[in-house]
Short mmCIF file of C-alpha atoms in Angstrom, two decimals:
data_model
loop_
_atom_site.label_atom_id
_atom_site.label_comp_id
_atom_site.label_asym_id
_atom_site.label_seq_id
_atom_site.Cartn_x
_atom_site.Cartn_y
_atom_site.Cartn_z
CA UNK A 1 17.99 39.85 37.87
CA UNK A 2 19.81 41.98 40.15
CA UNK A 3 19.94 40.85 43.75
CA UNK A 4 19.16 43.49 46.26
CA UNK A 5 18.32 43.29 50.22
CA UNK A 6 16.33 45.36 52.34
CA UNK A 7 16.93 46.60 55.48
CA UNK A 8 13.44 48.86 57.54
CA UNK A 9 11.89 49.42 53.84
CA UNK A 10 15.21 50.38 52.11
CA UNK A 11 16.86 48.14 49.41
CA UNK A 12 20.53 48.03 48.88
CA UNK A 13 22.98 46.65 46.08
CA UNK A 14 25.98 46.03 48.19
CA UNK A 15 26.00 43.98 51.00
CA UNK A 16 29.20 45.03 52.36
CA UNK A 17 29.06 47.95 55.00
CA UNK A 18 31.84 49.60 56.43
CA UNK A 19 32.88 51.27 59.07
CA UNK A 20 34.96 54.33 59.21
CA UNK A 21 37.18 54.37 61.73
CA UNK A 22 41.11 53.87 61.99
CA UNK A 23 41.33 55.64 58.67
CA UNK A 24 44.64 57.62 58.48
CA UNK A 25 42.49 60.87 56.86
CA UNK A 26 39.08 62.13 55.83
CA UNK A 27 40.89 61.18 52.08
CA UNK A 28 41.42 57.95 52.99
CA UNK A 29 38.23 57.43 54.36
CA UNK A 30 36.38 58.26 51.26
CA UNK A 31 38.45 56.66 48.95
CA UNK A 32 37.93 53.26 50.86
CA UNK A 33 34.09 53.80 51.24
CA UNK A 34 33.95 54.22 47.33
CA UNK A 35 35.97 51.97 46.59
CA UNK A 36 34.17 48.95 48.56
CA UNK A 37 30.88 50.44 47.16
CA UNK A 38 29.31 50.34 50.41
CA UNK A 39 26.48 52.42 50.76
CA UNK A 40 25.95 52.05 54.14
CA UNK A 41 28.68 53.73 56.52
CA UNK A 42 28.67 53.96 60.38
CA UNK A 43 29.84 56.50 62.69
CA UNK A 44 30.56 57.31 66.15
CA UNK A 45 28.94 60.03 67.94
CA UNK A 46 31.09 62.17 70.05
CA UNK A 47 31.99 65.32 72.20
CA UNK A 48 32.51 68.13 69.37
CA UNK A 49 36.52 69.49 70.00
CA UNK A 50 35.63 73.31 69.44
CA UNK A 51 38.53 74.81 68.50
CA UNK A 52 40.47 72.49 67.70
CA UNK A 53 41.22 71.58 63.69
CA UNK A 54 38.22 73.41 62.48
CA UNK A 55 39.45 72.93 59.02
CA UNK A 56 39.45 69.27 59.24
CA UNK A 57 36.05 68.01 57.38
CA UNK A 58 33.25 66.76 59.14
CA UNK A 59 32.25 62.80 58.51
CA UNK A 60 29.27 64.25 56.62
CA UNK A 61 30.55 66.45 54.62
CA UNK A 62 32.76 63.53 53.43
CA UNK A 63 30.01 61.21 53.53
CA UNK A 64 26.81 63.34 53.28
CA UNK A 65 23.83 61.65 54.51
CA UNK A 66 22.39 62.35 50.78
CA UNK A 67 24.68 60.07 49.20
CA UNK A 68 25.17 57.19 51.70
CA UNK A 69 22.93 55.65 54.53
CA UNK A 70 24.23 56.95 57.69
CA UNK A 71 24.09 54.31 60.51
CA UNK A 72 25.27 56.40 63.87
CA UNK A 73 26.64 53.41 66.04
CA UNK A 74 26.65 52.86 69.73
CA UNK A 75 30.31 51.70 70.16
CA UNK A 76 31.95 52.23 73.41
CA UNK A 77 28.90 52.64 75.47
CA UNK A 78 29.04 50.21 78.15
CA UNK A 79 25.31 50.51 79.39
CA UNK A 80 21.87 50.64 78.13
CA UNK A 81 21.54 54.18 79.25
CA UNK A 82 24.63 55.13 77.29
CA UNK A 83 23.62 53.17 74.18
CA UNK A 84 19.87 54.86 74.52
CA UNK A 85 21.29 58.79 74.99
CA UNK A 86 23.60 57.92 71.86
CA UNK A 87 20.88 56.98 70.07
CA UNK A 88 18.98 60.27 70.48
CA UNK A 89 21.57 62.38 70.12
CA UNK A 90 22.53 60.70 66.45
CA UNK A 91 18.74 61.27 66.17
CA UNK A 92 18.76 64.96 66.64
CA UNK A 93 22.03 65.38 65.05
CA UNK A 94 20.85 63.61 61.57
CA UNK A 95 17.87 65.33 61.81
CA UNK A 96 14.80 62.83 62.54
CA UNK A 97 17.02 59.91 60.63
CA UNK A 98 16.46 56.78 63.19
CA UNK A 99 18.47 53.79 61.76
CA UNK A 100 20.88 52.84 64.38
CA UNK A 101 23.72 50.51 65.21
CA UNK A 102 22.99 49.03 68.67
CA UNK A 103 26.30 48.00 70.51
CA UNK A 104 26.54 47.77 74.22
CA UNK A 105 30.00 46.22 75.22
CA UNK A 106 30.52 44.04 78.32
CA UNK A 107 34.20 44.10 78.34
CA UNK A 108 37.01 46.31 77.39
CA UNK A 109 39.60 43.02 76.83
CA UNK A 110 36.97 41.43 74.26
CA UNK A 111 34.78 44.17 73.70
CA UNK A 112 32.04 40.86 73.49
CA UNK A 113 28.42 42.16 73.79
CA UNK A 114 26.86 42.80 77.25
CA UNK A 115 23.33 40.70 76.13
CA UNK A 116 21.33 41.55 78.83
CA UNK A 117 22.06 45.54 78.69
CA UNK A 118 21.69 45.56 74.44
CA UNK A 119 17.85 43.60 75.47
CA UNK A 120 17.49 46.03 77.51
CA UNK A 121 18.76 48.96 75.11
CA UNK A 122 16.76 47.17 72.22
CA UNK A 123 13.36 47.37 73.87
CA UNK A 124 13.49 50.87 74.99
CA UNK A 125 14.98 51.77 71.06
CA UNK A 126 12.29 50.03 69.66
CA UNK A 127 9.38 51.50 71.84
CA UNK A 128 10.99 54.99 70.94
CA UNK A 129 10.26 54.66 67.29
CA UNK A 130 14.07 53.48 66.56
CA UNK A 131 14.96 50.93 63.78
CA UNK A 132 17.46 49.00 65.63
CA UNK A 133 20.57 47.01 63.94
CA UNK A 134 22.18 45.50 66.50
CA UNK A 135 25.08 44.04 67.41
CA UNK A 136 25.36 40.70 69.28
CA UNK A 137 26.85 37.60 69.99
CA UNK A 138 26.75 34.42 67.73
CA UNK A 139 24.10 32.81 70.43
CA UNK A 140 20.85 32.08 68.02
CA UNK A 141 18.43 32.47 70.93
CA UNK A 142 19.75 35.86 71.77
CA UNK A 143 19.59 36.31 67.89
CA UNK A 144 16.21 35.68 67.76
CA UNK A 145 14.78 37.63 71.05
CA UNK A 146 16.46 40.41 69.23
CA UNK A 147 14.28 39.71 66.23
CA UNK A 148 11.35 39.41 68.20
CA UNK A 149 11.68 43.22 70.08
CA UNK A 150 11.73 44.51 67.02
CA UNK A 151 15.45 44.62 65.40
CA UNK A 152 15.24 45.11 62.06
CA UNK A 153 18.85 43.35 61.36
CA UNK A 154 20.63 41.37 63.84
CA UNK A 155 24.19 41.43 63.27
CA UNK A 156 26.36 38.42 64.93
CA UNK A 157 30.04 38.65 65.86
CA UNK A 158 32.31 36.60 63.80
CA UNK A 159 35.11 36.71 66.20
CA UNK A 160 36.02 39.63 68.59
CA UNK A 161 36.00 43.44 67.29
CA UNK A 162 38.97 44.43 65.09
CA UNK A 163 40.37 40.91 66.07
CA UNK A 164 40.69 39.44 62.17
CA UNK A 165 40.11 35.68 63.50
CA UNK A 166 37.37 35.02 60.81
CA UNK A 167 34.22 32.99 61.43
CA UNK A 168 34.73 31.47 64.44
CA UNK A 169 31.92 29.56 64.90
CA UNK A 170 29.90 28.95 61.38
CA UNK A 171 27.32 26.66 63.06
CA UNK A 172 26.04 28.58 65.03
CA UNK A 173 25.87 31.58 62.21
CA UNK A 174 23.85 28.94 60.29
CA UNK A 175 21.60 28.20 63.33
CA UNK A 176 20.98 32.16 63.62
CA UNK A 177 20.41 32.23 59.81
CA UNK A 178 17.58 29.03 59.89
CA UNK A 179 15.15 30.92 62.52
CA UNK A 180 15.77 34.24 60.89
CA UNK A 181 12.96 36.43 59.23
CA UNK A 182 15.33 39.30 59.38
CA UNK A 183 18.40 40.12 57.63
CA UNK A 184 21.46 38.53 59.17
CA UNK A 185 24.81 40.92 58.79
CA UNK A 186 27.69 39.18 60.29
CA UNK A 187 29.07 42.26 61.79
CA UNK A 188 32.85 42.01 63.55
CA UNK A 189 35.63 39.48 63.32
CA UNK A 190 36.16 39.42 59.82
CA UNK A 191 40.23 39.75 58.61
CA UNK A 192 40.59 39.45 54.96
CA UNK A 193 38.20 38.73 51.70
CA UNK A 194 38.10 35.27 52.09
CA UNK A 195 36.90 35.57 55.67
CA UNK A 196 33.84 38.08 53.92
CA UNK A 197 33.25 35.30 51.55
CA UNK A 198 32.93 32.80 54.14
CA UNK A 199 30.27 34.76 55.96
CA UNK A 200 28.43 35.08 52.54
CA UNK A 201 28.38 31.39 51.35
CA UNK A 202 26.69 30.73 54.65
CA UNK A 203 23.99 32.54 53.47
CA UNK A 204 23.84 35.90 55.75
CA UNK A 205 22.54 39.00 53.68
CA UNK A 206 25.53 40.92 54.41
CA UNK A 207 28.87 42.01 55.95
CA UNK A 208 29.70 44.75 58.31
CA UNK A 209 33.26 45.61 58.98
CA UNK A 210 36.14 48.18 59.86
CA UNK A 211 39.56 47.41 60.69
CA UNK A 212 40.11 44.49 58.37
CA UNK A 213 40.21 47.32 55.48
CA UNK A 214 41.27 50.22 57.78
CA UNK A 215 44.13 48.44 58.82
CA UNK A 216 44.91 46.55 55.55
CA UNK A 217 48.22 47.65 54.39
CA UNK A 218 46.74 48.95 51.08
CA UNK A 219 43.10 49.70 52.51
CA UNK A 220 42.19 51.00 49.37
CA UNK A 221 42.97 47.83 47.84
CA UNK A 222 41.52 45.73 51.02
CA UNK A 223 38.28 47.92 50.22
CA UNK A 224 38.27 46.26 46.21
CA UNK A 225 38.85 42.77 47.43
CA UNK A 226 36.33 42.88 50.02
CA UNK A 227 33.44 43.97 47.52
CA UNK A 228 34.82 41.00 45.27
CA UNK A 229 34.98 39.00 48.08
CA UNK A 230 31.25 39.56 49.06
CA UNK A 231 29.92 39.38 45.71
CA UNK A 232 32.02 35.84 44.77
CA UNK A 233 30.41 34.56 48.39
CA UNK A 234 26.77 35.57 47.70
CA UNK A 235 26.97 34.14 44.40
CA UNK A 236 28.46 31.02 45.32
CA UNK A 237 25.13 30.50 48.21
CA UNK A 238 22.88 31.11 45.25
CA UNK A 239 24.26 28.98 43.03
CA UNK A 240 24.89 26.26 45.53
CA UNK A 241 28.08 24.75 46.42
CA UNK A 242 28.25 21.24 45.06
CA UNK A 243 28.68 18.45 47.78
CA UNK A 244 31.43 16.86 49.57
CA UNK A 245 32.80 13.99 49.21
CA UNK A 246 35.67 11.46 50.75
CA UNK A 247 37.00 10.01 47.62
CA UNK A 248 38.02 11.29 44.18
CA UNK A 249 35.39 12.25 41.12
CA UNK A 250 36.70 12.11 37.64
CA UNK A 251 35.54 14.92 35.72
CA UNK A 252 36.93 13.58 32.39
CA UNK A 253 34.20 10.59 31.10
CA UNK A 254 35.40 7.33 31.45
CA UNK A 255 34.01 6.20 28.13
CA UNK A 256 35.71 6.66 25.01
CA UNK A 257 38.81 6.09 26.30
CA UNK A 258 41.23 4.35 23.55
CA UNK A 259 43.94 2.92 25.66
CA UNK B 1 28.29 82.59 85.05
CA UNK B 2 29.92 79.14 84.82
CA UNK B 3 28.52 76.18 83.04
CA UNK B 4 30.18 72.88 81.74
CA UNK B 5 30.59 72.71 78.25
CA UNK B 6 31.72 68.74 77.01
CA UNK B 7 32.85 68.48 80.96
CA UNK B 8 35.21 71.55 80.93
CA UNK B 9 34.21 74.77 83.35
CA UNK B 10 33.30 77.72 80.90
CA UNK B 11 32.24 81.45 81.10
CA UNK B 12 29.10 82.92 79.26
CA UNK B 13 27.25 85.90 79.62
CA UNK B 14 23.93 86.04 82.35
CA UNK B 15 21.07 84.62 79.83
CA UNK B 16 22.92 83.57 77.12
CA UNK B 17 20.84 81.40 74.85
CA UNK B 18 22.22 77.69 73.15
CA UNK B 19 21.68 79.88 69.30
CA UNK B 20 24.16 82.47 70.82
CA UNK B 21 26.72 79.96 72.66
CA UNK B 22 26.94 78.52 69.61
CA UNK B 23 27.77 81.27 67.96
CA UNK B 24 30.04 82.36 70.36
CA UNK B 25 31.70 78.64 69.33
CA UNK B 26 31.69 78.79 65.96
CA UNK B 27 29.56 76.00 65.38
CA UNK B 28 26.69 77.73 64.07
CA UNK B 29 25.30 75.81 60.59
CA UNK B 30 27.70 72.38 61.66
CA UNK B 31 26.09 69.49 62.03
CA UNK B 32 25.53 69.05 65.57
CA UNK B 33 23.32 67.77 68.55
CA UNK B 34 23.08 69.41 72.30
CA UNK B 35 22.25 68.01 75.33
CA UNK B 36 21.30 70.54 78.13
CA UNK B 37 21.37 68.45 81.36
CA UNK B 38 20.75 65.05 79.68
CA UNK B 39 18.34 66.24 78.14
CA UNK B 40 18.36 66.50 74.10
CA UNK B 41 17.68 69.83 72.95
CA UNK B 42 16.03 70.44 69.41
CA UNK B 43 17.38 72.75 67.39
CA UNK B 44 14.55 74.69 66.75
CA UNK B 45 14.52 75.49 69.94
CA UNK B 46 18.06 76.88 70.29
CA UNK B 47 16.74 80.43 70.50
CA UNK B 48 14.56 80.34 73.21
CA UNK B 49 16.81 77.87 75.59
CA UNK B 50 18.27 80.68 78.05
CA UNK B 51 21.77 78.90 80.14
CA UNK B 52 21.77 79.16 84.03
CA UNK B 53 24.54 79.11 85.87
CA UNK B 54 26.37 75.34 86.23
CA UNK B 55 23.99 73.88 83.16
CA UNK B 56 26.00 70.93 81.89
CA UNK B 57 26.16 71.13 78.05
CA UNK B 58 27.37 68.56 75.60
CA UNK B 59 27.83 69.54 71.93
CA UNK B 60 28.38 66.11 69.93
CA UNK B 61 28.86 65.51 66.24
CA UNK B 62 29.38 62.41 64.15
CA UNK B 63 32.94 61.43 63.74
CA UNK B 64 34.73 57.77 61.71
CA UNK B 65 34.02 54.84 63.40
CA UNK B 66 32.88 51.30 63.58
#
């Protein structure tokens, strides 16, 4: 049985989605999208440079919107307003396509979430026909008023953006997963595959993440381990993890022993 | 006249449309969006949108990023 998710109607294999920033090329960037098999990709939306390296390719000719979801991102807005304008703009620009990544910053040192502008943001996205993924802290009451405006993912930090400190704080990802009726991508914070996996045995449905493959030494080979990483993780929630225990438990039988 | 284009003072021609500054750019058939005084501009309508002097214009596209 092959196990899909869904995100607004759409249902996806992988549950790994990448960014693609930080990449040293356009080359680069493709190869590592393959490679991960992502088939969801964000990008930024920003000021065309006329003029200048008009032979360099465009994102979506790299990554046409035919081949891969597009998810135009709100990243270094700092206000509702800014987050909201994005928004439209990526609207116009892909043509009527209104999946979004929500992400209104609060501070440049942590680049944590400001809450109470990406509420704000949320609500007017969601009014204006918008299918919000959004980007938030690890609180599970924010989580869920996100969920309750109208988010169709809500996508908790791990640790700080491009900060590779892992899951911080699982419990509360698992309190944010138990009151969820919306796919939970653990977007941010995550370092290496391990750290992927982690976020997958606690049961979220997926994965979003950037610089731990962009700036992987090998980032091609960052992008393979972090598919593996997602798939061993989701595999190892379904087939639940046996339990702990203090003290030792022979796995050899203790009968039929001739000494 | 003079209108911003992506914050930067720029000459056009009295009633220039947004089809033919674009044109004038190079941009025409790239994947863009324009804003004409915050305000989103469709493409279909790039024809008819006539410039006045000190419009502020932003011409965005979609570039790598988280």
């Amino acid at each position: 049985m092959s196990d899909t998710f869904t995100i607004d109607g759409k249902t996806y294999q992988s549950r790994l989605l990448v960014g693609t920033g930080k990449y040293r090329d356009m080359a680069e960037t493709e190869q590592a999208v393959a490679v991960s098999g992502a088939e969801i990709v964000t990008v930024a939306v920003r000021r065309s440079n006329m003029g200048q390296n008009p032979d360099e390719p465009n994102i979506l000719e790299t990554l046409p919107p035919e081949k891969y979801t597009i998810l135009p991102n709100t990243a270094g807005c700092y206000t509702a307003d800014d987050a909201v304008r994005t928004c439209r703009l990526a609207r116009e620009l892909l043509d009527g396509h209104d999946l979004v990544k929500l992400e209104v910053l609060g501070d440049q040192k942590t680049l944590f979430p400001d809450v109470v502008q990406t509420l704000q943001a949320a609500e007017t996205l969601v009014k204006d026909g918008f299918k919000v993924m959004v980007y938030t802290s690890d609180d599970p009451l924010v989580a869920k008023q996100l969920e309750e405006i109208g988010c169709v993912a809500v996508m908790p930090l791990a640790a700080p953006i491009g900060s590779g400190l892992g899951i911080r704080n699982p419990y509360n990802i698992r309190m944010i997963l138990e009151n969820a009726q919306v796919p939970i991508i653990v977007d941010a914070g995550v370092g290496t595959a391990s750290d992927a996996a982690i976020a997958m045995e606690l049961g979220c449905d997926g994965v979003l993440m950037n610089t731990a493959i962009a700036e992987a030494k090998n980032p091609i080979l960052m992008a393979s381990a972090m598919k593996k990483g997602i798939e061993a993780g989701r595999e190892a929630y379904q087939a639940g993890r046996m339990p702990k225990r203090l003290y030792a438990s022979a796995s050899s039988p203790i009968d039929g022993t001739f000494f | 006249m003079q209108i911003k284009i992506n914050g930067d003072t720029e000459e056009v021609s009295d009633g220039c449309s947004i089809y033919q500054l674009i044109q004038q750019l190079d941009l025409t058939g790239k994947r863009i969006a324009i804003e004409l005084n915050c305000e989103i501009v469709p493409r279909s309508q790039f024809p008819e949108t006539i410039l006045n002097a000190d419009d502020r214009i932003e011409i965005v596209q979609a570039i790598g990023g988280g």
